[in-house]
CSV table of C-alpha atoms in Angstrom, one decimal:
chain,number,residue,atom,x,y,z
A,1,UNK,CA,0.0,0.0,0.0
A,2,UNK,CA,1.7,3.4,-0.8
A,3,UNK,CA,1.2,6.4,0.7
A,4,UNK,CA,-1.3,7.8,-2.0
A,5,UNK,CA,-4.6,6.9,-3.3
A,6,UNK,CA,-4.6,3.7,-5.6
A,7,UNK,CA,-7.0,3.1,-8.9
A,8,UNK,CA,-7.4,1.0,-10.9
A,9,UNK,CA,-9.7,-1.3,-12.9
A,10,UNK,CA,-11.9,-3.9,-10.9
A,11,UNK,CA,-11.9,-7.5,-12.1
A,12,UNK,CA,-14.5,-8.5,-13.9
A,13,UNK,CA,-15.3,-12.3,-12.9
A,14,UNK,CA,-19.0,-14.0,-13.2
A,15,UNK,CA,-20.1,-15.0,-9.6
A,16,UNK,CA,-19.7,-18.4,-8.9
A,17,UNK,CA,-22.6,-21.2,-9.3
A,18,UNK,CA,-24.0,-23.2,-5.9
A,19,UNK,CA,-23.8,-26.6,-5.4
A,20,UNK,CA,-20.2,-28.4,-5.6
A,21,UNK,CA,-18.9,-24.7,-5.8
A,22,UNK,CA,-19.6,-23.6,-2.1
A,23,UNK,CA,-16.1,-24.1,-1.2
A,24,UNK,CA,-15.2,-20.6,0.7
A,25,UNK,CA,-12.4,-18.5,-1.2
A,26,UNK,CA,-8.9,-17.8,-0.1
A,27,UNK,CA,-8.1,-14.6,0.5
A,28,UNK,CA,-6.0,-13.8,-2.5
A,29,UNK,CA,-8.7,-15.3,-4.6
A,30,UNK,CA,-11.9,-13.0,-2.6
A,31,UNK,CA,-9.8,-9.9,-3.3
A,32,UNK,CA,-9.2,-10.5,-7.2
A,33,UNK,CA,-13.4,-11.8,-7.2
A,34,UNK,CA,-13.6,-7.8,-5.6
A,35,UNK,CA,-11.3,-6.4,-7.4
A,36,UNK,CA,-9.2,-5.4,-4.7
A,37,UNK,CA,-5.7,-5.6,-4.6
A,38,UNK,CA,-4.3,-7.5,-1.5
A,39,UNK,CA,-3.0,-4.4,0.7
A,40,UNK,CA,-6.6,-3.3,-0.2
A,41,UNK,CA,-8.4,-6.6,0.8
A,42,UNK,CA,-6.4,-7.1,4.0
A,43,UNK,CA,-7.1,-3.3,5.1
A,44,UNK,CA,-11.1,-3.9,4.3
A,45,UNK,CA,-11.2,-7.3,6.7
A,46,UNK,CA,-9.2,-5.4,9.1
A,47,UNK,CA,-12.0,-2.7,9.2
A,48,UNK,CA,-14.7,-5.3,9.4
A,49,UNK,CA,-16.0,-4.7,5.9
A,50,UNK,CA,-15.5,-8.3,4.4
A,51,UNK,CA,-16.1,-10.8,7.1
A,52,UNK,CA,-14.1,-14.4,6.6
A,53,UNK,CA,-14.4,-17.4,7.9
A,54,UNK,CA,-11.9,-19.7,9.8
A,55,UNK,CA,-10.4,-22.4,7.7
A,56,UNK,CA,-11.2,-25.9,8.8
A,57,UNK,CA,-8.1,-27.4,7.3
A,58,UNK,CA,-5.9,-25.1,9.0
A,59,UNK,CA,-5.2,-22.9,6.1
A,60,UNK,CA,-5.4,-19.4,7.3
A,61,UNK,CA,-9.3,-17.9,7.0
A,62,UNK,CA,-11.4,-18.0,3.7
A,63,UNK,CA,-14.9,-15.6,2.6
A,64,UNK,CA,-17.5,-17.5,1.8
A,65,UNK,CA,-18.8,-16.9,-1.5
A,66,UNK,CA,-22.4,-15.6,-0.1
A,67,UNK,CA,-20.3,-13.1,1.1
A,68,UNK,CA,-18.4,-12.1,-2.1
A,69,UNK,CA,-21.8,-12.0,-3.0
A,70,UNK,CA,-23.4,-9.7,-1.0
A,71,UNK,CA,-20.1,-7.3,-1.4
A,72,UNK,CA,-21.0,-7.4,-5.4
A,73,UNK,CA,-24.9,-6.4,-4.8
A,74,UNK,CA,-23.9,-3.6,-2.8
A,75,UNK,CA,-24.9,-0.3,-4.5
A,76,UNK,CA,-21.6,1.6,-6.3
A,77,UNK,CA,-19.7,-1.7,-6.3
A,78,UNK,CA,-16.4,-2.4,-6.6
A,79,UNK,CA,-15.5,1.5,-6.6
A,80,UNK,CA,-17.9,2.6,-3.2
A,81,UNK,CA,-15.7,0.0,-1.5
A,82,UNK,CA,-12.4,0.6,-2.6
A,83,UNK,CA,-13.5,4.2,-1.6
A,84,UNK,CA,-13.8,2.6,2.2
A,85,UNK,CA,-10.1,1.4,2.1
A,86,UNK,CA,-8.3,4.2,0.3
A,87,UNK,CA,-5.8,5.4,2.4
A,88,UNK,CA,-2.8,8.0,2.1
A,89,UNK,CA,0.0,9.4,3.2
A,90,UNK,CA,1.0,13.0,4.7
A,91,UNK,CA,1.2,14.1,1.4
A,92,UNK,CA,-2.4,12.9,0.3
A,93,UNK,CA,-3.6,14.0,3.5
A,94,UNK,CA,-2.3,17.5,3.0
A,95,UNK,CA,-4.8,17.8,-0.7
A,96,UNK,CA,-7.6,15.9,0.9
A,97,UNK,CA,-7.6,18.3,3.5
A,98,UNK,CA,-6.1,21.5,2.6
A,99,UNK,CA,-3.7,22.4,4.5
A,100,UNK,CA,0.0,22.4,4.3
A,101,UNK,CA,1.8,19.0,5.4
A,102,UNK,CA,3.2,21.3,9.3
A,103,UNK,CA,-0.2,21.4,9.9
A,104,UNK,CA,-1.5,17.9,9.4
A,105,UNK,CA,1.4,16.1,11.0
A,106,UNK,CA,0.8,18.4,14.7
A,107,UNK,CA,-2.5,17.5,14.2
A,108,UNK,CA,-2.0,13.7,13.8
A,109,UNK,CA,0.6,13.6,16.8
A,110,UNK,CA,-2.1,14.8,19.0
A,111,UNK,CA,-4.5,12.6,17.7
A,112,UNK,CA,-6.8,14.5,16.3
A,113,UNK,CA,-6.6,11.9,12.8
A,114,UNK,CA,-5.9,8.1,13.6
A,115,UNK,CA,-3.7,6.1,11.4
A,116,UNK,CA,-4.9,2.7,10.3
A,117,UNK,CA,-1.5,1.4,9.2
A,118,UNK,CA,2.0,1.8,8.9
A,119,UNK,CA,5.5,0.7,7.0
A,120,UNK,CA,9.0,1.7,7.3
A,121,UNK,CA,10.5,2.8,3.6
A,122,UNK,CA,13.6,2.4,2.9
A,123,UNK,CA,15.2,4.9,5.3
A,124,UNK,CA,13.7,3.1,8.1
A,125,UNK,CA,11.2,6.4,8.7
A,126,UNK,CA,8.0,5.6,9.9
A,127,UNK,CA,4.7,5.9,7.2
A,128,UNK,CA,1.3,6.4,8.5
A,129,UNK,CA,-1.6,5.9,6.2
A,130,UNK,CA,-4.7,7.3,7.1
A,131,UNK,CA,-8.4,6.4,5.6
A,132,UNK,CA,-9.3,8.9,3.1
A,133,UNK,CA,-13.0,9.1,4.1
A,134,UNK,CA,-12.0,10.1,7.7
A,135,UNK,CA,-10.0,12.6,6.6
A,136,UNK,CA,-12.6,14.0,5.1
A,137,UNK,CA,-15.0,13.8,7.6
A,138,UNK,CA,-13.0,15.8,9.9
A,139,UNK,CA,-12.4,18.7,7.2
A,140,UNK,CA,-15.8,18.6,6.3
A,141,UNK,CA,-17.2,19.2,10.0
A,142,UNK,CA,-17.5,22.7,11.1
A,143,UNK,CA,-15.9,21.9,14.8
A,144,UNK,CA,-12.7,21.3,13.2
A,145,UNK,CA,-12.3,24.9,11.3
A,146,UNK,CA,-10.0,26.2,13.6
A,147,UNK,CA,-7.9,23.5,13.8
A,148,UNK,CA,-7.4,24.0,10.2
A,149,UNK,CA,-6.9,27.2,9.5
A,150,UNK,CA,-6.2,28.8,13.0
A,151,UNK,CA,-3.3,28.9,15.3
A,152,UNK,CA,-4.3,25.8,17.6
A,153,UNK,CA,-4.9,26.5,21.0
A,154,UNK,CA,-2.3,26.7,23.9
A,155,UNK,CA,-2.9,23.8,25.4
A,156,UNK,CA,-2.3,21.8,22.3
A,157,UNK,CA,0.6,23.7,21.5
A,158,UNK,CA,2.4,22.6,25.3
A,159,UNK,CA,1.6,19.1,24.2
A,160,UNK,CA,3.5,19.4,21.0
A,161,UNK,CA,6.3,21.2,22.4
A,162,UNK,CA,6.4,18.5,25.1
A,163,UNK,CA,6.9,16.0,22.3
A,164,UNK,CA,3.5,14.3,22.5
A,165,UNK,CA,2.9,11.7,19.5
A,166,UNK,CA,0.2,9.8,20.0
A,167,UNK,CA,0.2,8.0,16.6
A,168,UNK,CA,1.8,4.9,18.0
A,169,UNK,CA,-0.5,4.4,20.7
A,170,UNK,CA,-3.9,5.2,18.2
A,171,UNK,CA,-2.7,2.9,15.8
A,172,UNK,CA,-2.2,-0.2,18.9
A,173,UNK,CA,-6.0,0.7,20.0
A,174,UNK,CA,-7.3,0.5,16.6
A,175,UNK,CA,-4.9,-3.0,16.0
A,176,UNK,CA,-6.6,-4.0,18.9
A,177,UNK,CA,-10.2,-3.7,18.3
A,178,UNK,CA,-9.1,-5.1,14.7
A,179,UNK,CA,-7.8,-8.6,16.8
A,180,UNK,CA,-10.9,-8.5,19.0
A,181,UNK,CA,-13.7,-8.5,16.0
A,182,UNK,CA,-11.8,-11.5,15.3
A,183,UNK,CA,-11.6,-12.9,18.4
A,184,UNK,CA,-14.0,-16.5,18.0
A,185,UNK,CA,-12.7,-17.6,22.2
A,186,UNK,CA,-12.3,-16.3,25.3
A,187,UNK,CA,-8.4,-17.5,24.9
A,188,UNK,CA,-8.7,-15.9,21.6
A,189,UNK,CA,-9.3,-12.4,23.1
A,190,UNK,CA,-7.0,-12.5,26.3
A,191,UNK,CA,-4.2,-13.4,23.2
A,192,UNK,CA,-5.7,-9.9,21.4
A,193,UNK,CA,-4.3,-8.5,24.4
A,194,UNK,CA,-1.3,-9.9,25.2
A,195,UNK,CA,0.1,-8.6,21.9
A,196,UNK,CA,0.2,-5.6,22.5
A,197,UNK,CA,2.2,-6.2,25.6
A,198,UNK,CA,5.8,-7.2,25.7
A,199,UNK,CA,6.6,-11.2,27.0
A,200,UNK,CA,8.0,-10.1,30.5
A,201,UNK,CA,4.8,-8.1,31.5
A,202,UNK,CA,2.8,-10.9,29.8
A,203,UNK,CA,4.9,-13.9,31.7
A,204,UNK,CA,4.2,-11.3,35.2
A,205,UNK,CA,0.1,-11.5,34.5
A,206,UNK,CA,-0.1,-15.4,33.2
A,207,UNK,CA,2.0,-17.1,35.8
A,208,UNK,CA,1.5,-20.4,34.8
A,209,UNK,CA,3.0,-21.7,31.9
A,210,UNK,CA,0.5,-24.3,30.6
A,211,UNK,CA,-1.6,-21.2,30.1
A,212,UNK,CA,0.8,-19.2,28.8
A,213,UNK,CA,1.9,-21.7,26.1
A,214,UNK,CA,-2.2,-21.7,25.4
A,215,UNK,CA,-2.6,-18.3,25.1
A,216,UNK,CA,0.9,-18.0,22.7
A,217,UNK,CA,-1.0,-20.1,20.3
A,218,UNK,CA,-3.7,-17.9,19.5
A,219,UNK,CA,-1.5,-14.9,20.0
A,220,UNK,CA,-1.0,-13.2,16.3
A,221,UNK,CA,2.1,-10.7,16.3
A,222,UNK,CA,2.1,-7.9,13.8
A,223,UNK,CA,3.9,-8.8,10.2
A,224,UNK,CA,7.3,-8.8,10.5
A,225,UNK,CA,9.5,-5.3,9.6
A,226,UNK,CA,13.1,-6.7,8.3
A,227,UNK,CA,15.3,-9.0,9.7
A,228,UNK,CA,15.2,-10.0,13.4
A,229,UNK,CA,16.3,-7.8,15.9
A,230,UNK,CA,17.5,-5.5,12.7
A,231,UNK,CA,16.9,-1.4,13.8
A,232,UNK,CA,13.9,-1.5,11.5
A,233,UNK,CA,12.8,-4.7,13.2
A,234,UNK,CA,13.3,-2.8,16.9
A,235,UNK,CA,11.6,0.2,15.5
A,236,UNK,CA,8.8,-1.5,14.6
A,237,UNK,CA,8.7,-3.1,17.9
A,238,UNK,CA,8.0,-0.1,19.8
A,239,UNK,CA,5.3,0.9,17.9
A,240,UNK,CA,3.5,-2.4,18.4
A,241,UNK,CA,4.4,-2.4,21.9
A,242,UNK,CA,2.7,-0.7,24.6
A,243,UNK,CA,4.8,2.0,25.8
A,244,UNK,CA,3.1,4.7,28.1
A,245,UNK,CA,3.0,3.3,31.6
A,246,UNK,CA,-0.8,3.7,32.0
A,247,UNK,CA,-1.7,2.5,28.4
A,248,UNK,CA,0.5,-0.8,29.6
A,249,UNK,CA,-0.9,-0.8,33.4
A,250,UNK,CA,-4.6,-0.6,31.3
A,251,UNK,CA,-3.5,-3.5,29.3
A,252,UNK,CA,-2.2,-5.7,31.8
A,253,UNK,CA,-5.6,-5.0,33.8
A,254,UNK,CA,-7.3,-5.9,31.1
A,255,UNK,CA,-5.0,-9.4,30.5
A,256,UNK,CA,-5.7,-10.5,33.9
A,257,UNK,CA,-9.4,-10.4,33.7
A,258,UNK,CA,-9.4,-11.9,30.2
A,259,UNK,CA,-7.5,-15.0,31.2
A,260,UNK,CA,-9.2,-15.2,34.0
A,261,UNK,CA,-12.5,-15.7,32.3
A,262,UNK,CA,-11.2,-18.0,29.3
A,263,UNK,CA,-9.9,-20.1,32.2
A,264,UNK,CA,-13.4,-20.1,33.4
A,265,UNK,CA,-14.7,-20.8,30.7
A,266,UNK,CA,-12.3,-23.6,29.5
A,267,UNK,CA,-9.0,-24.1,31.6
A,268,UNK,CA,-6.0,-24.6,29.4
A,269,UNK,CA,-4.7,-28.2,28.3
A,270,UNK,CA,-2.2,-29.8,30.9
A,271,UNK,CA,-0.2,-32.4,29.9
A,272,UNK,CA,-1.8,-35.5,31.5
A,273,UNK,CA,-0.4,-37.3,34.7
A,274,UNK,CA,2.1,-39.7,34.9
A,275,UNK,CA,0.8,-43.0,36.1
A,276,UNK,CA,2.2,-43.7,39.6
A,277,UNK,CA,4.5,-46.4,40.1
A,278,UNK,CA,3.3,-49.7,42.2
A,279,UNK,CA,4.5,-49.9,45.5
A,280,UNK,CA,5.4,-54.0,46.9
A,281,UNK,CA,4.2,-55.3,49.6
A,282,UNK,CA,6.7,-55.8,52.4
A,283,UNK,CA,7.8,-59.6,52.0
A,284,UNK,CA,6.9,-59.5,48.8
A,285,UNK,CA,9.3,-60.8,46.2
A,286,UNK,CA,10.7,-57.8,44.2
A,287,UNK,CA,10.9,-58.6,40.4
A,288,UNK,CA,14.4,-59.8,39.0
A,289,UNK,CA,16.7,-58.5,37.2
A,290,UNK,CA,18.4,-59.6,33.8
A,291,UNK,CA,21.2,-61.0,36.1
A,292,UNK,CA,18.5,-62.4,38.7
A,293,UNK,CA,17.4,-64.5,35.9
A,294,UNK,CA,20.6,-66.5,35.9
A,295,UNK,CA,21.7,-66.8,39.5
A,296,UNK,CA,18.4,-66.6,41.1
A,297,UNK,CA,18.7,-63.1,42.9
A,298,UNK,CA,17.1,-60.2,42.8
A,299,UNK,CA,19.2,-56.9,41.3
């Protein structure tokens, strides 16, 4: 996804007949049905617009094709929902909204606009994309004049000069509410939480590793950002990380009374106990050995 609006042409495909052809679509196969490209599909589950489906074989989730369906009979199809998951960068901010690329970059930092994604180019410098219909929304709304075309207020101008950014921390709540729409158990959502945190606080809130292990595999960590522990890799870290010491005291709140209802509502597996070993009766003749076999004692 780059950092300014995308078009292009829709694919034209026929829908799909019923009967032996109910098998639920990948995802790369659902976004070429919409006409999407994949940055675009991924963006529009994400905001809850395409619902899918887990996959039974273990495959990673599928969309149904009543649901492909219902996307096509929606009015303005394909371009209305392309529309939904434009985003852009500061510099397609700047023309959406009018004002000069200063402005819209102290605004985003209080946040005032909420990104919905982010990459690192090639200079390992943070990109946030931001939906183009919000954008709009807040230009369009008569609240937000001042904050456009005014000197902002002194308040907000302390916060900037104390270096407030709170584009990290938007994005995490919005990844958040993203993991917990697709949250299907109560193990699923405690692990929506716990990746937001780092594995020491999560290891201090889930003590015991049974349920830890349990709640790791439902745990889904952002995609990857160069190599492994590479600066880019660290960088993006930190954004994915809670960092403000009552967004992570919030959080771990929040852990502890997640996992404490999944384990209510179904503890995590334990391996299963070792069967104990008999005890002989004193008197009793204990069994032999390979070398009692052939001198007739016991070893």
């Amino acid at each position: 996804m780059s950092g300014d609006t995308i078009t292009h042409e829709a694919a034209a495909t026929a829908a799909q007949p019923t009967g032996k052809h109910e098998t639920p679509f990948t995802q790369s196969r659902a976004a070429r049905e919409l006409g999407l490209r994949r940055s675009e599909f991924d963006l529009a589950v994400h905001l809850g617009h395409i619902r899918t489906l887990p996959d039974e074989g273990g495959g990673g989730r599928r969309v149904a094709r009543t649901e492909i369906e219902r996307l096509r009979a929606q009015k303005g199809f394909p371009e209305a929902l392309r529309e939904r998951v434009t985003a852009v960068g500061t510099a397609g901010a700047t023309k959406v909204m009018e004002v000069t690329a200063a402005r819209f970059t102290r605004l985003a930092r209080l946040g005032l606009v909420v990104p919905v994604h982010f990459y690192l180019n090639r200079y390992r410098a943070v990109v946030w994309l931001y939906l183009t219909d919000e954008l709009k929304d807040f230009a369009s709304d008569a609240k937000n004049t001042d904050l456009l075309n005014r000197s902002l207020p002194g308040n907000l101008r302390e916060q900037l000069e104390a270096g407030v950014d709170l584009r990290p921390r938007n994005w995490r709540g919005r990844h958040l509410g993203f993991l917990l729409r697709r949250a299907e158990d109560p193990w699923e959502r405690a692990a929506a939480v716990a990746s937001l945190l780092d594995p020491f606080q999560v290891s201090d809130i889930v003590g015991d590793p049974y349920e830890r292990a349990h709640l790791n595999r439902f745990r889904q960590l952002p995609p990857a950002h160069g190599a492994p522990a590479s600066p880019a890799a660290r960088l993006a870290e930190r954004i994915t990380t809670a960092q403000d010491a009552d967004e992570i005291e919030w959080l771990r709140a929040d852990l502890a009374r997640a996992v404490d209802e999944a384990r209510n509502h179904c503890p995590a597996p334990r391996p299963a106990p070792r069967p104990a070993r008999p005890e002989h009766p004193a008197g009793a003749e204990r069994p032999r050995g390979l070398l009692g076999r052939f001198f007739g004692r016991s070893t």
